[in-house]
Amino acid sequence: MRIRDPIHGTIPVSDPEKAIIDSRHYQRLRHVRQLGFGDLAFPGATHTRHAHSLGAMHVASRLFGAVASQSNLPEDVQSRFCTAVRLAVLCHDLGHMPLSHASERIAPPRAALKLPAWLDATAEGPQATHEDFTAKVLLDSSLTPLIEQHFGPLGIHADAAVALITGAKPPKDPGFTHRGVDWMPLLRALVSGELDADRMDYLLRDSFYTGVNYGRYDFEWIISNLNPAVKDGRAYLALSRAAAFAFEDFLLSRYHMFVSVYYHHTSVNFDHMLRRYYEESPGEFEIPADPEAFLLCDDAALWYTLRRSKNRWADRISMRRGFKLLAQFTERDTGYDLDVLRSALVAAQLEHYVVESHGVLSKYMGEGQSPSLYIMDVSTGRLTEVAKYTPLYQRYSGAVRLTRVYVRPDQIDAARSLMSRLLGQAVQS
Amino acid sequence: MRIRDPIHGTIPVSDPEKAIIDSRHYQRLRHVRQLGFGDLAFPGATHTRHAHSLGAMHVASRLFGAVASQSNLPEDVQSRFCTAVRLAVLCHDLGHMPLSHASERIAPPRAALKLPAWLDATAEGPQATHEDFTAKVLLDSSLTPLIEQHFGPLGIHADAAVALITGAKPPKDPGFTHRGVDWMPLLRALVSGELDADRMDYLLRDSFYTGVNYGRYDFEWIISNLNPAVKDGRAYLALSRAAAFAFEDFLLSRYHMFVSVYYHHTSVNFDHMLRRYYEESPGEFEIPADPEAFLLCDDAALWYTLRRSKNRWADRISMRRGFKLLAQFTERDTGYDLDVLRSALVAAQLEHYVVESHGVLSKYMGEGQSPSLYIMDVSTGRLTEVAKYTPLYQRYSGAVRLTRVYVRPDQIDAARSLMSRLLGQAVQS
Amino acid sequence: MRIRDPIHGTIPVSDPEKAIIDSRHYQRLRHVRQLGFGDLAFPGATHTRHAHSLGAMHVASRLFGAVASQSNLPEDVQSRFCTAVRLAVLCHDLGHMPLSHASERIAPPRAALKLPAWLDATAEGPQATHEDFTAKVLLDSSLTPLIEQHFGPLGIHADAAVALITGAKPPKDPGFTHRGVDWMPLLRALVSGELDADRMDYLLRDSFYTGVNYGRYDFEWIISNLNPAVKDGRAYLALSRAAAFAFEDFLLSRYHMFVSVYYHHTSVNFDHMLRRYYEESPGEFEIPADPEAFLLCDDAALWYTLRRSKNRWADRISMRRGFKLLAQFTERDTGYDLDVLRSALVAAQLEHYVVESHGVLSKYMGEGQSPSLYIMDVSTGRLTEVAKYTPLYQRYSGAVRLTRVYVRPDQIDAARSLMSRLLGQAVQS
Amino acid sequence: MRIRDPIHGTIPVSDPEKAIIDSRHYQRLRHVRQLGFGDLAFPGATHTRHAHSLGAMHVASRLFGAVASQSNLPEDVQSRFCTAVRLAVLCHDLGHMPLSHASERIAPPRAALKLPAWLDATAEGPQATHEDFTAKVLLDSSLTPLIEQHFGPLGIHADAAVALITGAKPPKDPGFTHRGVDWMPLLRALVSGELDADRMDYLLRDSFYTGVNYGRYDFEWIISNLNPAVKDGRAYLALSRAAAFAFEDFLLSRYHMFVSVYYHHTSVNFDHMLRRYYEESPGEFEIPADPEAFLLCDDAALWYTLRRSKNRWADRISMRRGFKLLAQFTERDTGYDLDVLRSALVAAQLEHYVVESHGVLSKYMGEGQSPSLYIMDVSTGRLTEVAKYTPLYQRYSGAVRLTRVYVRPDQIDAARSLMSRLLGQAVQS
């Protein structure tokens, strides 16, 4: 089967993959938009995790193919590795909850999912994350026998896919060792790492659908400069030095997408209101722990619930009547003093809320982790960890922080004049 | 306000327009996909009529601006005409029903809408069309006072917008005459004509989102070759001869979009199943005649109903388990005999249905209509009706006809071998 | 080696190919612009045959790879066929003369090239064509031993490349038969046929560099619908019916590029003046029959000569002071009578010339030729000649005819008023 | 007149501008490639300063239009300012020398140009720069009366254009003051500044023609966030804070274009060889001080001379047989010691040269200059110098340094093994 895609052209799909795509769990992603509330800010951004996952699977092939062509892996091994990576990437978002990460706040306890013990190391807290749900769907749902039926004969099982997605080590060897070299680190880096298929697809796709330019980077050049690097019996992903600038550009693309799209003040605003709704009307909408019940838990179901709710935040969300943005600033914007502003708003009895968006751009840079990407000097074979090679990495994989103050719509004029009294006067032009 | 759009970049929006866009009627279009079931065939094509209408409004400005720059209309008149055209285009899809034109089959009787008598000439039959609903929403809904409040002071009223959309003549003069020249034919051509803002946007947009190339045409060249042509006291839209090839290309773009996207066998298949659902379970889903009740009548509501229905076609649609395509052919495919094939399928007791997609590509070419586009020889000023100028026009504004035969999935193998016995054998390669 | 290309991204090049590209004959193409005088009309269109030939070679791989994946050719045979096709396409333009096809008028007699007798069937007249020069360079120049050195060991010789380019049959079997099937017709179709690598690249490239949209077609869809079709022991190129619309679009792209770019009135004008120059100053610039002398015969050399010439047409070309366009029309432009116009210009003593551009778009449609493309019904394997399948083919592979009248610049105003008296008056707006 | 351009679509040109474009001085730019030797590395990059200057002029209109729409300048003043900026940008590259900045090394003494005294402040040394030539052509050549004839009646004179290009202050007031506000700083910033029309065009254009992605930035967003900012009676260019990220992205685009295109090892290599040629064969090719003689001083003339020269570097350049790249590194590449490498090459008698590419990316950041760009907080009107607002600015407007070592082709293998002994061994994979 071939699927048309506006980003990658034509995406070839194998018969086993088609069986997964036709499953109810995968089709659910048709009703989960990639950017949650993002289309409120960018009307064109209606794309779904369904299309993204197909695209990311396609990118994974391109990445693996480039690496494999520089290796001496025999063709049958290449084929098996590639199939495993494609499956993992295709399924990596199956556990995403409706509309926004805000929905993870009402996820059931992780314990309710009864995940196998070997996944305990991946727990991020008492609540189940979307990754936990992904693991559940792969390992213990109506999808599980389909995977076994179609991929088992190829030597690929659901736990291997989960291992690639989560980084956890399953009790049964996933079978990624060839001639004494363990290819797991490299394969894992393609599924989830500094330069993985997920990021490479979503930057292009989100950029395409929102209409902003930031997400474009030099895809072909990066692809054609990938190499395997074997060190101490393990294979890692390495990028030729010639593409180090392209990687920096990729890194900055991602940073700029965060500040301008993912943390857009409208998305952030509606995320906040959804959180308030969940806090004030607990139980009205729920994320079921059962993977088959989870099938109906999509954007449409949440919108349906919000539209019929009596909760004031639900009403604001459905009517698209959010609080209005009064001010936004970053560390670099001198002259803003949040405490002063907030006190003044309180004193003037102007209803408002403050949202701070901050996040660490790279979860791969923490202590004690093996690096998911090396820079390779191809003329000497020398490897350098990407974090040590590019000075931009440290800066742009670090934290982003944006502060926004929103005010009730009928009070926005009062708030604005209050703020301009606090902040000084406009320049004439 | 400026809105980001992946097709046009940045779309400027005036305050009165913003008031319309923020209305509940316009926001409803966020939940009406432009291509109905199209994303089942093209996963990227999740775009909505919300974004399309904004884009078309933007195109309308470009078109009108180009024409106006070649005219001697004073600036205030230009501004009023442009505002009217933009409003009409912005609102032209407000009456679209959920998911597909198939839903028009269950529309209420036109009489139930109680439209004013001057619109009677636009009736296409006893049932209300989406255009009737658009007129209803503009003339008699919660949107109507908003239009009057924001556009009335500019001399633009809802009936003028309806006149531009439908071509009907309202009792009150819409005010498009200047110095004895009636600009209505030209303005109407920009809203609804051979080369209108609607088509110019949707070809680009549908092409962009599906990932097919056919919808691209030479937008800038066409824009920069538009002229007003005054004849017998009326202003018409005219394209310089230098852009006649660009217009032909536009025409063919549209033709190719029809055969490859709008009449894609998957869309056609699901449209057919939806029609069967409506026939077999009448009343389960309804299109309300009341414009405020119509607000909740969107894709999400129809999907919600389909998912919970016991009807077998609804089930097939929700599970995405359509009948399988057995054969498709056009007049040019020799060797296919539908009657023979159908008889054989009946004889073999293979459940199937046949869908014929045919449509007239141009509704503007009929008898007795004044042409919506002229070709102008700028060195002599000579005007030729587009239908007489380009031989392609007649051919590609004519009828398209595609025949498909679909078979119940469990019987497709039997049907295929039956068909290959009928049609001959495969070539070796 | 990998070469960056704005159309195809990264073009991989093998070591033997690199040797050819680094040769003096290939580097000559850096100074032969693809569109001759085209950049006078489209300032962006400065691209060269150097870049085009690289791109076409890349397209050839994509085409052959698509076909081969549908065949059962063993890998080593695939590799050899692909290498041969790539070499032929890479070299197909080596004999192009400077600036324009007008230069072919001053080419030496074909006999002076002393081509081998088996190429006699390809002679188009007494004068050498660019294809004759290409054959000469491949078979008998400083490039010949390079080809033998780098491609001989792979079983590919210069005469095979010439056979693929010209369609002539060399005395020594070119080696394209596998298991009794002769693949020559298919390979030849990829090098030179209705849907060949040359056309597929130049449409995209010329469109890209001129900034017109017409040359874009659905590259990926066509590629993914190619098949080999074996008939009577010979393999042909066949396109699945599903891509017939894409082929029509390709056909029209080409037609529109002809009328708007290749036959642009400015190019046509300068071509005409160059022809006049050659007629009036014979011998001032010459095309040498010797392939090594031919190395210096490029655009730069012709410009150099034109700038220093005393000939009045050379002066007009260098100063970019062409005659002015008075009128242009096709058959469909009623009201123009060339004889009347010409007589009037003569009577008024206004210096002018008339250029008729007409050409047959497809040289592949003539009598007695085996078709270079079939349409295949993949469910039955039935083949139809493309000319019989698509009604557009006949029309748009047929003749194009454009008539232009140009007048001496200082007389253009007089000529214009004369013409407007003849043709009628301008419309008011 | 409208000119087709692949970057900007259709570029409108006024009649006075057409007169300049049709002049011999402007037409000379058809034969001066934008990237000099760049097409040796990027075969697609054959674009000329002719097309770039047209594009930059178009960008200038977009920039000025955006600023003017936020100002209260009356329309006639807007029109005059815009015309002046367009003229300056159109002409800003008229003095460029053939092929590369290396040619500036053989430029005549600045004194030979006899520029007026008010330009003395812009002298960069004793030799004439391309900017000096631009000033000469504008103020004292066959172009000068054309400018006066076509732009004088609009109140725009050549010295005003030179003032905008160079920043120098002509004795006669250039007429950019309106109601006591001097708009010179803003207009100058559009012609030559941190965010000027020149850079904005060349990044897009060079990126487009080379096929690398780095040069793309968010053009529309930047345009729609430009403002005039009046301070102490002078108008400056200011960018809304909302586009600060887009500006950073623009900055990095430029940085990445430098390291990957402008300082590509092939361009740098041929520049170096050209310099060696000029050193070893002085006087063989000359840059004439007389502006009419300068008309024939283009790429074609230099290529012509190089091809016929006996000089060994000229021969290497014409034959495209440069020394081979042995090593390249930046500060961040540990393990490279240039002195050690160089000594080893000398000891082994391997002929080589070292080229260090370093440059300051922003000439606008020096001491004592008024900033060419501010960041504006539109809700308060507060202005911050761009250098103080964005931390990236300082880093990426700073210096770039790349070191390359090239070796004579027949010695490259020996040099490589020598280097790999010095640098360690390759990794296995």
CSV table of C-alpha atoms in Angstrom, one decimal, chain D residues 95-210:
chain,number,residue,atom,x,y,z
D,95,GLY,CA,30.1,48.2,-8.7
D,96,HIS,CA,30.7,44.5,-8.1
D,97,MET,CA,33.8,43.1,-9.7
D,98,PRO,CA,33.9,39.8,-11.6
D,99,LEU,CA,33.7,36.4,-9.9
D,100,SER,CA,34.8,37.1,-6.4
D,101,HIS,CA,35.8,39.5,-3.7
D,102,ALA,CA,39.3,38.3,-4.6
D,103,SER,CA,39.1,40.6,-7.5
D,104,GLU,CA,39.0,43.6,-5.2
D,105,ARG,CA,42.7,43.0,-4.6
D,106,ILE,CA,43.6,44.2,-8.0
D,107,ALA,CA,41.2,47.2,-8.0
D,108,PRO,CA,42.7,50.5,-8.9
D,109,PRO,CA,43.6,53.0,-6.2
D,110,ARG,CA,40.5,54.7,-4.8
D,111,ALA,CA,42.0,58.1,-5.8
D,112,ALA,CA,41.8,57.1,-9.5
D,113,LEU,CA,38.0,57.1,-9.2
D,114,LYS,CA,38.0,60.8,-8.3
D,115,LEU,CA,35.0,60.5,-6.0
D,116,PRO,CA,33.6,63.6,-4.5
D,117,ALA,CA,35.0,64.6,-1.1
D,118,TRP,CA,31.9,64.0,0.8
D,119,LEU,CA,32.4,60.2,0.3
D,120,ASP,CA,35.9,60.3,1.9
D,121,ALA,CA,34.5,59.2,5.2
D,122,THR,CA,33.5,55.9,3.5
D,123,ALA,CA,36.9,55.0,2.3
D,124,GLU,CA,38.1,51.6,3.7
D,125,GLY,CA,41.7,51.8,2.5
D,126,PRO,CA,43.8,53.0,-0.4
D,127,GLN,CA,42.2,50.6,-2.9
D,128,ALA,CA,38.8,51.1,-4.4
D,129,THR,CA,36.1,48.8,-3.1
D,130,HIS,CA,33.0,47.6,-5.0
D,131,GLU,CA,31.1,50.3,-3.1
D,132,ASP,CA,33.4,53.0,-4.4
D,133,PHE,CA,32.7,51.7,-7.9
D,134,THR,CA,29.0,51.7,-7.2
D,135,ALA,CA,29.2,55.4,-6.1
D,136,LYS,CA,31.3,56.2,-9.2
D,137,VAL,CA,28.8,54.6,-11.6
D,138,LEU,CA,25.9,56.4,-10.0
D,139,LEU,CA,27.5,59.8,-9.7
D,140,ASP,CA,29.7,60.0,-12.8
D,141,SER,CA,29.0,57.6,-15.7
D,142,SER,CA,26.7,57.2,-18.6
D,143,LEU,CA,24.1,56.1,-16.1
D,144,THR,CA,24.1,59.4,-14.2
D,145,PRO,CA,22.1,61.5,-16.8
D,146,LEU,CA,19.6,58.6,-17.1
D,147,ILE,CA,19.0,58.8,-13.3
D,148,GLU,CA,18.6,62.6,-13.5
D,149,GLN,CA,16.3,62.3,-16.5
D,150,HIS,CA,14.0,59.7,-15.0
D,151,PHE,CA,14.2,60.3,-11.2
D,152,GLY,CA,15.0,64.0,-11.0
D,153,PRO,CA,11.5,65.1,-11.8
D,154,LEU,CA,10.4,62.9,-8.8
D,155,GLY,CA,12.8,64.8,-6.5
D,156,ILE,CA,15.3,62.0,-6.3
D,157,HIS,CA,18.9,62.5,-7.3
D,158,ALA,CA,21.9,60.2,-7.6
D,159,ASP,CA,23.6,61.6,-4.5
D,160,ALA,CA,20.6,60.6,-2.4
D,161,ALA,CA,20.9,57.1,-3.7
D,162,VAL,CA,24.6,57.1,-2.9
D,163,ALA,CA,23.9,58.5,0.6
D,164,LEU,CA,21.4,55.6,1.2
D,165,ILE,CA,23.9,53.0,0.0
D,166,THR,CA,27.0,54.3,1.7
D,167,GLY,CA,25.7,56.1,4.7
D,168,ALA,CA,27.7,59.2,3.8
D,169,LYS,CA,26.2,62.7,4.0
D,170,PRO,CA,26.0,64.6,0.8
D,171,PRO,CA,26.4,68.4,0.8
D,172,LYS,CA,22.9,68.8,-0.6
D,173,ASP,CA,20.1,67.7,1.7
D,174,PRO,CA,18.7,64.4,0.3
D,175,GLY,CA,15.2,65.4,1.3
D,176,PHE,CA,14.2,62.7,3.7
D,177,THR,CA,12.9,65.0,6.5
D,178,HIS,CA,9.2,65.3,7.1
D,179,ARG,CA,7.6,67.5,9.7
D,180,GLY,CA,10.8,67.8,11.6
D,181,VAL,CA,11.6,64.1,11.7
D,182,ASP,CA,14.6,62.8,9.8
D,183,TRP,CA,13.8,59.5,8.2
D,184,MET,CA,17.3,58.9,6.9
D,185,PRO,CA,18.3,56.4,9.6
D,186,LEU,CA,15.3,54.3,8.8
D,187,LEU,CA,15.6,54.4,5.0
D,188,ARG,CA,19.3,53.7,5.3
D,189,ALA,CA,18.5,50.7,7.5
D,190,LEU,CA,16.3,49.3,4.7
D,191,VAL,CA,19.1,49.7,2.2
D,192,SER,CA,22.0,48.6,4.4
D,193,GLY,CA,21.5,47.4,7.9
D,194,GLU,CA,21.0,44.5,10.1
D,195,LEU,CA,17.7,43.6,8.4
D,196,ASP,CA,18.0,45.1,5.0
D,197,ALA,CA,16.5,44.3,1.6
D,198,ASP,CA,19.9,43.1,0.3
D,199,ARG,CA,20.3,40.4,3.0
D,200,MET,CA,16.7,39.5,3.0
D,201,ASP,CA,16.8,38.8,-0.7
D,202,TYR,CA,20.1,37.1,-0.9
D,203,LEU,CA,19.5,34.7,1.9
D,204,LEU,CA,16.3,33.5,0.2
D,205,ARG,CA,17.9,33.5,-3.3
D,206,ASP,CA,21.1,31.8,-2.4
D,207,SER,CA,19.3,29.2,-0.5
D,208,PHE,CA,16.9,28.6,-3.4
D,209,TYR,CA,19.6,28.3,-6.0
D,210,THR,CA,22.1,26.2,-4.0
